[in-house]
mmCIF file of C-alpha atoms in Angstrom:
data_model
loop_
_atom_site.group_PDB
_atom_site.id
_atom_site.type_symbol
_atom_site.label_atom_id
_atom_site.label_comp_id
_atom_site.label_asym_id
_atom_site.label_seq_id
_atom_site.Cartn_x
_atom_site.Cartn_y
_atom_site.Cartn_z
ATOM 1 C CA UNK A 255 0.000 0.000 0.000
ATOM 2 C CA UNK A 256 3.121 2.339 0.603
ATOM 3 C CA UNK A 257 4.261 2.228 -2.405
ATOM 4 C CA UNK A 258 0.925 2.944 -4.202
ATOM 5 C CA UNK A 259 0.584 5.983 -1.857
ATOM 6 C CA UNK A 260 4.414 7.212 -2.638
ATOM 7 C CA UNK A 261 3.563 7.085 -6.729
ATOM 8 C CA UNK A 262 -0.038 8.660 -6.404
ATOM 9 C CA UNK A 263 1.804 11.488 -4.218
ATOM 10 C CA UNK A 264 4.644 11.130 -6.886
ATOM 11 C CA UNK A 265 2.058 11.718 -10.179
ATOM 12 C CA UNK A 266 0.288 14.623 -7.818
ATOM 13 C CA UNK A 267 3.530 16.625 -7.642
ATOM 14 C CA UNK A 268 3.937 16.356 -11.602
ATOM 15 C CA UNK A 269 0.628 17.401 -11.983
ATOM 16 C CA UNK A 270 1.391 20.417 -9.764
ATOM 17 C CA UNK A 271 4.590 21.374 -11.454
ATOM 18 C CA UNK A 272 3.193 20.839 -14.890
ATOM 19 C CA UNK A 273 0.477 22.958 -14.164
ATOM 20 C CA UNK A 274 3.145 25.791 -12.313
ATOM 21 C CA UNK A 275 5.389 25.682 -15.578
ATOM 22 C CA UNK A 276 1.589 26.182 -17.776
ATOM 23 C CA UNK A 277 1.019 29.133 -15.475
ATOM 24 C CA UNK A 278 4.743 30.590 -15.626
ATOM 25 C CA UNK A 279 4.855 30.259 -19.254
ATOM 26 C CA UNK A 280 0.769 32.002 -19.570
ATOM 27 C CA UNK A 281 2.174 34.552 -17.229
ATOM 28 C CA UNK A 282 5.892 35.157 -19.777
ATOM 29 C CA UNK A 283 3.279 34.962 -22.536
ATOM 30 C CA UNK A 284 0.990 37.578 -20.782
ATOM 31 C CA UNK A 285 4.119 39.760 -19.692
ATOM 32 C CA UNK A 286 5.577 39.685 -23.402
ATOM 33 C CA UNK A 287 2.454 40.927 -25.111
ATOM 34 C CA UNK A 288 1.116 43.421 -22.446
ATOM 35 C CA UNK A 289 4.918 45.062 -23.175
ATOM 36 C CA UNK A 290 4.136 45.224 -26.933
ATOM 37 C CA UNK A 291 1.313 47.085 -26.126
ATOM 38 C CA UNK A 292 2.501 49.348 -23.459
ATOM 39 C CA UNK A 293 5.190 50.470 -26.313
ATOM 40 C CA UNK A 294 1.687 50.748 -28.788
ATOM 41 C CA UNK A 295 -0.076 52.564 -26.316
ATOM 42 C CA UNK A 296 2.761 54.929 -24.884
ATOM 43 C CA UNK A 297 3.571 55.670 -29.098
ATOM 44 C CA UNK A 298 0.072 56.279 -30.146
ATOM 45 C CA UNK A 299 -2.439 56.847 -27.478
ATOM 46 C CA UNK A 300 -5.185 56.953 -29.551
ATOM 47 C CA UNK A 301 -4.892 53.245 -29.536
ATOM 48 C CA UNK A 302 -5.583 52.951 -25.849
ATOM 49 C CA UNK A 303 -9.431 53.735 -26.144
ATOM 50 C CA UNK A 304 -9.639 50.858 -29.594
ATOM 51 C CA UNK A 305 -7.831 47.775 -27.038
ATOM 52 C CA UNK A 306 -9.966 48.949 -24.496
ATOM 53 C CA UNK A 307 -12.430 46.045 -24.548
ATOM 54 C CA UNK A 308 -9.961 43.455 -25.090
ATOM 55 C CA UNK A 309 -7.467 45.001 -21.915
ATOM 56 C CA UNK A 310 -10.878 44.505 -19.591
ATOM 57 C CA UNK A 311 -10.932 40.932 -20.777
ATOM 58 C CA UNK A 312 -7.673 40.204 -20.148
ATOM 59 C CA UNK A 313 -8.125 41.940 -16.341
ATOM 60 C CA UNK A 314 -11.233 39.543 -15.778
ATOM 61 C CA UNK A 315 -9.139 36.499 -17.079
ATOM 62 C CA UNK A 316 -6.167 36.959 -14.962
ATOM 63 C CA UNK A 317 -8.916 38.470 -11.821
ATOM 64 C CA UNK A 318 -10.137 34.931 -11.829
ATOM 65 C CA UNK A 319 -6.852 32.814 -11.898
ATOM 66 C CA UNK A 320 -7.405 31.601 -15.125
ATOM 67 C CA UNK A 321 -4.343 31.992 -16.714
ATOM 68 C CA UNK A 322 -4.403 29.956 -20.002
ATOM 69 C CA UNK A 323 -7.469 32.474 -20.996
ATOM 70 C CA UNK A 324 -5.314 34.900 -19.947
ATOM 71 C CA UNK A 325 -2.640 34.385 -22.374
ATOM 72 C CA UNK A 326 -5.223 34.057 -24.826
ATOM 73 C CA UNK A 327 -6.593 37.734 -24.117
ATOM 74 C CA UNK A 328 -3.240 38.919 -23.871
ATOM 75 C CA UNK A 329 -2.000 37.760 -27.630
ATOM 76 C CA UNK A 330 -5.587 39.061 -28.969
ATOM 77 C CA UNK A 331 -4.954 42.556 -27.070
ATOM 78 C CA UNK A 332 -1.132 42.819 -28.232
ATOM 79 C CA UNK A 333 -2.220 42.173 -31.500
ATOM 80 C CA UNK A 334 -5.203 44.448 -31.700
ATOM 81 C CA UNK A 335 -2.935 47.276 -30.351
ATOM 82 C CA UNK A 336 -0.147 46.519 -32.667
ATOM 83 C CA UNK A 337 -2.528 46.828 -35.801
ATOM 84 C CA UNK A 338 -4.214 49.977 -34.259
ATOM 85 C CA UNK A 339 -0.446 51.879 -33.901
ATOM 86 C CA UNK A 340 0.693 50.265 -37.083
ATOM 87 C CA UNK A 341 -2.893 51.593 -38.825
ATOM 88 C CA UNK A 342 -1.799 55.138 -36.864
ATOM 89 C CA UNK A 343 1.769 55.485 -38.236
ATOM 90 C CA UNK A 344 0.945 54.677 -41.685
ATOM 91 C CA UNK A 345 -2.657 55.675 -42.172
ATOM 92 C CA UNK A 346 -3.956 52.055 -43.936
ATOM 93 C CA UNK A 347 -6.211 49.435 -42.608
ATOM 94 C CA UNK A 348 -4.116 46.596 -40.816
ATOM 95 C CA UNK A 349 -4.868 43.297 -40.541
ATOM 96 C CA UNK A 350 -4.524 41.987 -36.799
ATOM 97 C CA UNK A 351 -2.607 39.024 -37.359
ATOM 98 C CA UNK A 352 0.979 39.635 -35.358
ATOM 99 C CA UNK A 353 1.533 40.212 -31.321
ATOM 100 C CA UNK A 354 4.882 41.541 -32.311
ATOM 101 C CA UNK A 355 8.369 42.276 -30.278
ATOM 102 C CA UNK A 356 9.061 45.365 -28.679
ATOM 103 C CA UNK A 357 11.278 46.065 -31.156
ATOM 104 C CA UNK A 358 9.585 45.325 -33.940
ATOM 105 C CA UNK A 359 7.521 47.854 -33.958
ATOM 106 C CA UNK A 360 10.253 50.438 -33.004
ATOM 107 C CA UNK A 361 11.838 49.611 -35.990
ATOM 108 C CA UNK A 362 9.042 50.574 -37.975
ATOM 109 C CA UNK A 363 8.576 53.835 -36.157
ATOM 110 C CA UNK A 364 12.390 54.657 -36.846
ATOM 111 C CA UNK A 365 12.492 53.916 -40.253
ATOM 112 C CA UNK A 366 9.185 56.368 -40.847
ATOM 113 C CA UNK A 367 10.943 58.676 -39.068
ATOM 114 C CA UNK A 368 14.286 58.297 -40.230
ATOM 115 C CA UNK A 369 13.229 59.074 -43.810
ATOM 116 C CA UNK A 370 11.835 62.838 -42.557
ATOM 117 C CA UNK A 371 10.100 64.693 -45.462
ATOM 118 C CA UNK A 372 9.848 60.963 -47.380
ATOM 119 C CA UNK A 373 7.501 59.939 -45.035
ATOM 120 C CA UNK A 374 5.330 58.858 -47.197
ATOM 121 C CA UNK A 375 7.508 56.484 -49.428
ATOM 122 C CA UNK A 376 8.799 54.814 -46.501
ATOM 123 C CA UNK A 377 5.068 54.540 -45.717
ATOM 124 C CA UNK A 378 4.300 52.629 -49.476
ATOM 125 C CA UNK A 379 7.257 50.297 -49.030
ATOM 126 C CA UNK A 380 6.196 49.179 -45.198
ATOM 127 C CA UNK A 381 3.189 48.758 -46.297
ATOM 128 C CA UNK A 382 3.417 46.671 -49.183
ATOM 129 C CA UNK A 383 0.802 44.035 -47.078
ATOM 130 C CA UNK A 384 -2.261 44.817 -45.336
ATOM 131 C CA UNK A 385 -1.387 42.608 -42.744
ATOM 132 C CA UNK A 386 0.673 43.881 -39.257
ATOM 133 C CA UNK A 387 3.226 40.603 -39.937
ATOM 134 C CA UNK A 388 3.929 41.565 -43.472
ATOM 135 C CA UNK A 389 4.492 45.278 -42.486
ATOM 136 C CA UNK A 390 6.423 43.853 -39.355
ATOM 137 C CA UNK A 391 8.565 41.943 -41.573
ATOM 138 C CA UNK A 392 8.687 44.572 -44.334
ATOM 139 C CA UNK A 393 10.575 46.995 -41.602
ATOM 140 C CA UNK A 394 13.570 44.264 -40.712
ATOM 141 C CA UNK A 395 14.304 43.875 -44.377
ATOM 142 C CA UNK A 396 14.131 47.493 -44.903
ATOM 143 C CA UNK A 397 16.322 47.994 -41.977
ATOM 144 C CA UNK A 398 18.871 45.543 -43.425
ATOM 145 C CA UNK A 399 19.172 47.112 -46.866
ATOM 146 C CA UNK A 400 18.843 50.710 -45.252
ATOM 147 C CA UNK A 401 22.305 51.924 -47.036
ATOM 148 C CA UNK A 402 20.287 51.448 -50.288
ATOM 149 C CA UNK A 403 17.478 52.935 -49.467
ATOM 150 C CA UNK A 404 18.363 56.111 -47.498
ATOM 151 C CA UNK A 405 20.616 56.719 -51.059
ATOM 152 C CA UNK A 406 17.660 56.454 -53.047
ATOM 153 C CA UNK A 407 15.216 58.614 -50.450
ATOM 154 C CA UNK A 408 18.387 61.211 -50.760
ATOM 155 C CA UNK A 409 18.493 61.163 -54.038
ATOM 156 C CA UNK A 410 14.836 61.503 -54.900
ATOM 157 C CA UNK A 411 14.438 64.365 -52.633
ATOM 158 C CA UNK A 412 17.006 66.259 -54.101
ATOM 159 C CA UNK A 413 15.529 65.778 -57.366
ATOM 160 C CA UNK A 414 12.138 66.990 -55.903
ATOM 161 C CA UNK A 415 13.897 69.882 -54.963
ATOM 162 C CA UNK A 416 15.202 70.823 -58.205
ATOM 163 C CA UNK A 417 12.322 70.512 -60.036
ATOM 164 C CA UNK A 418 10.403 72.485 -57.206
ATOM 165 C CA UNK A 419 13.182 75.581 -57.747
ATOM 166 C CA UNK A 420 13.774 74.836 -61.152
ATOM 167 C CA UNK A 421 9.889 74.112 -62.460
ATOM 168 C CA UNK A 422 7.674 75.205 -59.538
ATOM 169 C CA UNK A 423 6.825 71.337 -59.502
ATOM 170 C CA UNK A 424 5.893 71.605 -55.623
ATOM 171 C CA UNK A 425 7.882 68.226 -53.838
ATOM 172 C CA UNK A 426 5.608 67.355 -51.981
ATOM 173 C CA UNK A 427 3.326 66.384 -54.935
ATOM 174 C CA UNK A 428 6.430 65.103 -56.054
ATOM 175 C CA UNK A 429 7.079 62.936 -52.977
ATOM 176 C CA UNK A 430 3.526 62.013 -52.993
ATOM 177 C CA UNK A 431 3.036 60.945 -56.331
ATOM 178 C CA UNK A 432 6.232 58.555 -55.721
ATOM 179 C CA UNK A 433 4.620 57.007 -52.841
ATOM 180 C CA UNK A 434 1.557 56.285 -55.153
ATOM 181 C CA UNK A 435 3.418 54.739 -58.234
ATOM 182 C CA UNK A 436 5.839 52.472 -55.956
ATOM 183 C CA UNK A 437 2.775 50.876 -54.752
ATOM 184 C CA UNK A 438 3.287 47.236 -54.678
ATOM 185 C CA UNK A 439 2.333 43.710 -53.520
ATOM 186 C CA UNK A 440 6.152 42.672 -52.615
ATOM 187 C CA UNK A 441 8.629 44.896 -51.164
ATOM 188 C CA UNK A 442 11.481 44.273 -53.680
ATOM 189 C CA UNK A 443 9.096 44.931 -56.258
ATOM 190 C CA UNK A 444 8.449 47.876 -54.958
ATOM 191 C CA UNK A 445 12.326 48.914 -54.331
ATOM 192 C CA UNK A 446 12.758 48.190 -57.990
ATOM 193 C CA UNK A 447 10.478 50.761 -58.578
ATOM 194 C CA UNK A 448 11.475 53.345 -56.377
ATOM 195 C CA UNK A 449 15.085 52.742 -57.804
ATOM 196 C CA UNK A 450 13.783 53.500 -61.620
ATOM 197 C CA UNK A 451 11.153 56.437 -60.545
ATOM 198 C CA UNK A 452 14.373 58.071 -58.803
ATOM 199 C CA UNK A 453 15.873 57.486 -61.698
ATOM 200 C CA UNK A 454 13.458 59.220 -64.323
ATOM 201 C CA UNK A 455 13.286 62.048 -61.372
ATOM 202 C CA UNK A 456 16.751 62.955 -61.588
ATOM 203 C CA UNK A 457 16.899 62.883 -65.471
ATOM 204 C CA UNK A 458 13.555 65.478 -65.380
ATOM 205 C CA UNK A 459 15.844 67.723 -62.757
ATOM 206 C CA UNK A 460 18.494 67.133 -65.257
ATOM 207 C CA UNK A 461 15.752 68.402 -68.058
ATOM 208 C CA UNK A 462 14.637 71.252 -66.048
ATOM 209 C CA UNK A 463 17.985 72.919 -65.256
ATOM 210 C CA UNK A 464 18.740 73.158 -69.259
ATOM 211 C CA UNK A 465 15.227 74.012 -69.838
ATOM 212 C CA UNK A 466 16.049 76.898 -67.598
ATOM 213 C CA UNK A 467 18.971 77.560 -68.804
ATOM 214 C CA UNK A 468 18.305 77.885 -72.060
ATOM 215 C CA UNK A 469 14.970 79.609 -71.416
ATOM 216 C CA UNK A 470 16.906 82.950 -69.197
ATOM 217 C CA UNK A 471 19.342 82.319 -73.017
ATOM 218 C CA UNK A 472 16.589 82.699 -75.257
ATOM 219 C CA UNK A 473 14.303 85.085 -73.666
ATOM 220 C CA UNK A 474 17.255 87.544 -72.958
ATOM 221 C CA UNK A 475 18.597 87.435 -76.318
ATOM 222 C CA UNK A 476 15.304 87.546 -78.039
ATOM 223 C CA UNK A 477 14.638 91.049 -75.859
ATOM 224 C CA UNK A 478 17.614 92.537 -78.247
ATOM 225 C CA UNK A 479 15.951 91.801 -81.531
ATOM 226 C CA UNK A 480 15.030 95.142 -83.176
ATOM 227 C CA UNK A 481 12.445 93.165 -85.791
ATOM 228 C CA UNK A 482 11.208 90.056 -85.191
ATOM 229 C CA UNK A 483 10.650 88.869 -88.917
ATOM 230 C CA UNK A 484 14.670 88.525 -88.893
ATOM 231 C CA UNK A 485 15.961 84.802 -89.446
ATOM 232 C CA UNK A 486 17.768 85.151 -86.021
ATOM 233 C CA UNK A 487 14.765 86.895 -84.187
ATOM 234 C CA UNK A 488 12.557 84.218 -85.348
ATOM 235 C CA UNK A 489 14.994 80.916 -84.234
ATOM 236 C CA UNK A 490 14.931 82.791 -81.422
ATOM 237 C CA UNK A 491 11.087 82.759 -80.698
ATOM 238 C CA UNK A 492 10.922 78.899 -82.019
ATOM 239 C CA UNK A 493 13.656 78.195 -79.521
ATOM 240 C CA UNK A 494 11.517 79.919 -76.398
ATOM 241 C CA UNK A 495 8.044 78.095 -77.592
ATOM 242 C CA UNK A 496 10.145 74.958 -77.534
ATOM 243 C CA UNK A 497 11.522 75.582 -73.955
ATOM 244 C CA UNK A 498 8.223 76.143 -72.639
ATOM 245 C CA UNK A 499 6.813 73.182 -73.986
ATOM 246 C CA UNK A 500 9.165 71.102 -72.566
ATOM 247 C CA UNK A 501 8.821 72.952 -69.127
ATOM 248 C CA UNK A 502 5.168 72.253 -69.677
ATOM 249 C CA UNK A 503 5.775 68.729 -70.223
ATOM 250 C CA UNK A 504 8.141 68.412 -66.828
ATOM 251 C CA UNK A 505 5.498 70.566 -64.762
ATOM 252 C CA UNK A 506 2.843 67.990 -65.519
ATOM 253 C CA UNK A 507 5.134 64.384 -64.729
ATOM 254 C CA UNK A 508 3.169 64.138 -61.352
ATOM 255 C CA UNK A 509 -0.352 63.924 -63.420
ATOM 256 C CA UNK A 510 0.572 60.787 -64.899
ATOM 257 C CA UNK A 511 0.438 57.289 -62.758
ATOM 258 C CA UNK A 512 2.893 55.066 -64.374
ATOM 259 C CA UNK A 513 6.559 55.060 -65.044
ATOM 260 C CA UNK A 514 5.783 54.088 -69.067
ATOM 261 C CA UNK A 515 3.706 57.208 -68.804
ATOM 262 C CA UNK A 516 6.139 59.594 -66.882
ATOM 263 C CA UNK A 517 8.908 57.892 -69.366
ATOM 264 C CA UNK A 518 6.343 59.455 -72.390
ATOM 265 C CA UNK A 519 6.531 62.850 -70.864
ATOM 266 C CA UNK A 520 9.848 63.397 -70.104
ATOM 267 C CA UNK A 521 10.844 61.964 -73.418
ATOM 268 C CA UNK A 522 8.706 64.723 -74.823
ATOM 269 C CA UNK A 523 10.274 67.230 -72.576
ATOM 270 C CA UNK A 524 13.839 65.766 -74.079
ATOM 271 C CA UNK A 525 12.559 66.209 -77.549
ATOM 272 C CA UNK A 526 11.459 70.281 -77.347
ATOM 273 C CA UNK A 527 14.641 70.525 -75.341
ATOM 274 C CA UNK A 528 16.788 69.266 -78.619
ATOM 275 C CA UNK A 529 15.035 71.012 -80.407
ATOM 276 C CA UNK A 530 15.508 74.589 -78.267
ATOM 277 C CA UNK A 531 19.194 73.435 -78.233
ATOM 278 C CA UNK A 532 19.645 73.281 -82.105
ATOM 279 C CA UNK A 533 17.890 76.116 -83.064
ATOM 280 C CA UNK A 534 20.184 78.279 -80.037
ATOM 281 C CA UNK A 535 23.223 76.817 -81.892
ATOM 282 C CA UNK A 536 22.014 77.428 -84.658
ATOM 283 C CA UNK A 537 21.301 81.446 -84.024
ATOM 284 C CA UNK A 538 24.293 81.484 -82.005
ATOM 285 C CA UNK A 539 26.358 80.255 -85.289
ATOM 286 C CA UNK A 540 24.768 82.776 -87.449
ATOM 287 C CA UNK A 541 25.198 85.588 -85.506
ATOM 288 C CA UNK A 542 28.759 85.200 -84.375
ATOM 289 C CA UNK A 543 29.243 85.046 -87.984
ATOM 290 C CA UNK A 544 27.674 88.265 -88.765
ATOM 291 C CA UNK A 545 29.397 90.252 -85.741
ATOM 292 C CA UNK A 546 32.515 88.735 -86.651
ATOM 293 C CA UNK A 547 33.419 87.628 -83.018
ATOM 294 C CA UNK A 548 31.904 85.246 -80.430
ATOM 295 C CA UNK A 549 29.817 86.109 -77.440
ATOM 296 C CA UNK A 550 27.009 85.382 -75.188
ATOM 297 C CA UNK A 551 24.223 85.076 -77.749
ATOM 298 C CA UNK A 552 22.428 88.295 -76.216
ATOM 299 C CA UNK A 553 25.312 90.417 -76.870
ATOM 300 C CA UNK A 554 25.260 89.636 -80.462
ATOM 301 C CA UNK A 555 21.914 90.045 -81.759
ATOM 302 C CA UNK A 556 22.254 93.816 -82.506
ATOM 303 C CA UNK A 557 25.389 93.162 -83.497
ATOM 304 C CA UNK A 558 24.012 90.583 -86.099
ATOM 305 C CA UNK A 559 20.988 92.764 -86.829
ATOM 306 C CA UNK A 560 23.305 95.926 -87.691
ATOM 307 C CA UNK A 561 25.171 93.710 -90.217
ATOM 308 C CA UNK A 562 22.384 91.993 -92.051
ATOM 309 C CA UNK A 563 20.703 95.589 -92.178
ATOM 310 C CA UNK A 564 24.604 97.167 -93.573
ATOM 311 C CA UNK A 565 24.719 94.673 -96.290
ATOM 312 C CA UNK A 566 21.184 94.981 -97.642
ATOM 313 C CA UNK A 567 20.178 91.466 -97.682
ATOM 314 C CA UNK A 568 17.225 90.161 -99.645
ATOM 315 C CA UNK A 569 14.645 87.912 -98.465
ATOM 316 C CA UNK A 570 16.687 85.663 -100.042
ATOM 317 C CA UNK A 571 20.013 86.035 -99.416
ATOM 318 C CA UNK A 572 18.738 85.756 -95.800
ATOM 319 C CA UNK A 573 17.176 82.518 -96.279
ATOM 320 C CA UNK A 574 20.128 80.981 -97.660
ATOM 321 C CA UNK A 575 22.643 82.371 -94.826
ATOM 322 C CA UNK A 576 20.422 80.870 -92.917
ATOM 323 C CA UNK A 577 20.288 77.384 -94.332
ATOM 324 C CA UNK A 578 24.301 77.543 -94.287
ATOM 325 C CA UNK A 579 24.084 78.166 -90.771
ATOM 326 C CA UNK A 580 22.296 75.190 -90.280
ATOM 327 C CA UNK A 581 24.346 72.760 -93.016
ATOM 328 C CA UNK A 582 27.570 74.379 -92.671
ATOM 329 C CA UNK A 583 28.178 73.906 -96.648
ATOM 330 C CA UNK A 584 26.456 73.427 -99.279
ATOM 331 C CA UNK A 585 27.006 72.124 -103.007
ATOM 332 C CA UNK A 586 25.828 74.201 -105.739
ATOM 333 C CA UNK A 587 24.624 71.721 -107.855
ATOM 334 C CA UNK A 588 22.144 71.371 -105.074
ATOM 335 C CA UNK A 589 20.929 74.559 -104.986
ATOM 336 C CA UNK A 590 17.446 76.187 -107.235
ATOM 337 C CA UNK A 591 18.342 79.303 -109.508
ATOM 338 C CA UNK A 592 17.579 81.880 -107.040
ATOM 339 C CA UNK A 593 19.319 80.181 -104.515
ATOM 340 C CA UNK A 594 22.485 79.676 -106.826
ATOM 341 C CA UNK A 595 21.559 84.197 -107.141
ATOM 342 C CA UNK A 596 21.832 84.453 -103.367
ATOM 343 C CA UNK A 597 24.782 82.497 -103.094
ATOM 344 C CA UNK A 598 26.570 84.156 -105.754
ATOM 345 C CA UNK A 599 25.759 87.515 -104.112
ATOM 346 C CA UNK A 600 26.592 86.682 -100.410
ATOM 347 C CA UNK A 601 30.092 85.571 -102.094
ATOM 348 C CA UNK A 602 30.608 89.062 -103.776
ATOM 349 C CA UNK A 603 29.998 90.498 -99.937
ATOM 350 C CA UNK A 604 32.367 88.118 -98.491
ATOM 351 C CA UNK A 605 29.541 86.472 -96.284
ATOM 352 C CA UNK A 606 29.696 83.060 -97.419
ATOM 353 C CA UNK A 607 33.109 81.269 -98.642
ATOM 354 C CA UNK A 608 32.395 79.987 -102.377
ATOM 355 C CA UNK A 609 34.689 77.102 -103.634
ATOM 356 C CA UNK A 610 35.263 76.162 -107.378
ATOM 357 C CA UNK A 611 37.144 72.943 -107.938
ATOM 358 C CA UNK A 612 37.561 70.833 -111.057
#
């Protein structure tokens, strides 16, 4: 009979001790979410009043010893208030599926605030995933490749900038159409993107400083033409219509919402720009010529002006200088019989060079 008594007292005491290690791990359990959500609630309080229900639950649970429905609670109020902060710092609906580590969520918080005015591009690449562990998880990998991505956030806000100076493209439609078009289901994905839209951004900046260069150019020189129906004066006005077409096209990249579209517009930009540039050189070329020295193009439109008005030049003549200006040299043979006319005169003033060979 002892030894039946020994082994009953022998499976009691298991009993007891499996049931203290149950209630020591439901109280860890219990201690480890309730700090999640001390960091949720201290971070955002408006999160206190949404776990409210599920903190009086918890209370009543651990009130009346019962500590497995304790744990329980305590995982459905850590992940409740995880969702709620992680729905507060990045304004989308969260799915409550994560009770996650203390410094989980910290992470997230730094990297939002880490990234300052880019706030809301970090936002789009955390939050690739409705749910809190994809967003959770989204925030260690960002943290990992961090060097990379703080490069591109520099770079695209300096590009913002630029275009905001440069093309009165405000940056913070800038920074928010970024966040819009990086949208995507997997974070690299939506790296890749950010990579190429930085990309495009800083070849638009690019765009938008000659554009405005060449615009203060033209403009200024095309305020020291005398008559506008000269050959100069008028490359001059096509040059300014084509700058301001392509600052149109860069002032409007932020209407479009995908990169095959913003790709379209600044091509178009890139397009009036060569255009602007060709016809500058081309003015630039003629009138150097006709002032006999070189310059800043504004400094030699009277110049030019005075010496197509000294030599008398016909409609003609004009024309041709012009189309010499823009071929450099021409072959006779070529050339219509009041062309050949022009040419012949424009020799006999020493404008043009004329060659005979055998």
């Amino acid at each position: 009979m002892k030894g039946y008594a020994v082994q009953a007292l022998v499976e009691e005491y298991r009993s007891l001790a499996e049931q203290a290690e149950e209630g020591l791990q439901a109280l860890n359990t219990v201690e480890e979410a309730l700090a999640a959500t001390r960091l949720a609630v201290e971070k955002h309080p408006r999160v206190k009043q949404e776990v409210a229900p599920a903190a009086a639950r918890l209370r009543e649970a651990l009130a009346s010893g019962e500590l497995r429905e304790a744990a329980y609670e305590a995982k459905r109020l850590c992940r409740a208030a995880a969702a709620a902060a992680l729905r507060d710092l990045l304004g989308e609906v969260v799915e409550a599926d994560a009770c996650p580590p203390r410094d989980a969520l910290r992470l997230a918080e730094a990297i939002i605030e880490a990234s300052g005015p880019l706030a809301p591009v970090a936002k789009a690449l955390l939050a690739t995933e409705p749910r809190a562990s994809a967003i959770l998880g989204n925030a260690s990998r960002l943290a990992s490749a961090w060097p990379r991505v703080a490069k591109l956030l520099t770079s695209l806000y300096a590009a913002a900038a630029r275009l905001e100076k440069l093309v009165g493209l405000e940056r913070s439609k800038t920074i928010a159409h970024t966040a819009a078009t990086i949208a995507s289901a997997r974070l690299e994905e939506a790296l890749n993107k950010l990579e190429t839209l930085t990309r495009l951004l800083e070849d638009a900046a690019d765009a938008a400083t000659e554009t405005a260069e060449k615009l203060e150019e033209a403009s200024t020189a095309l305020q020291e033409c005398r008559s506008r129906d000269r050959v100069l004066c008028r490359w001059l006005q096509q040059a300014l219509a084509e700058l301001v077409a392509a600052r149109e096209q860069l002032e409007s990249i932020t209407t479009v919402s995908s990169l095959e579209a913003l790709r379209d517009k600044l091509s178009s930009a890139r397009s009036h720009l060569r255009q602007a540039r060709a016809l500058l050189a081309n003015a630039s070329r003629l009138a150097a010529h006709l002032a006999g020295h070189t310059a800043p193009l504004h400094q030699l439109v009277q110049e030019a002006e005075n010496a197509l008005t000294r030599y008398g030049l016909s409609p003609g003549e004009e024309k041709l200088l012009a189309k010499l200006s823009q071929a450099h040299a021409l072959e006779a043979s070529e050339l219509g019989p009041e062309e050949l006319e022009a040419a012949i005169t424009l020799c006999r003033k020493r404008l043009i060079r004329c060659t005979l060979k055998l």
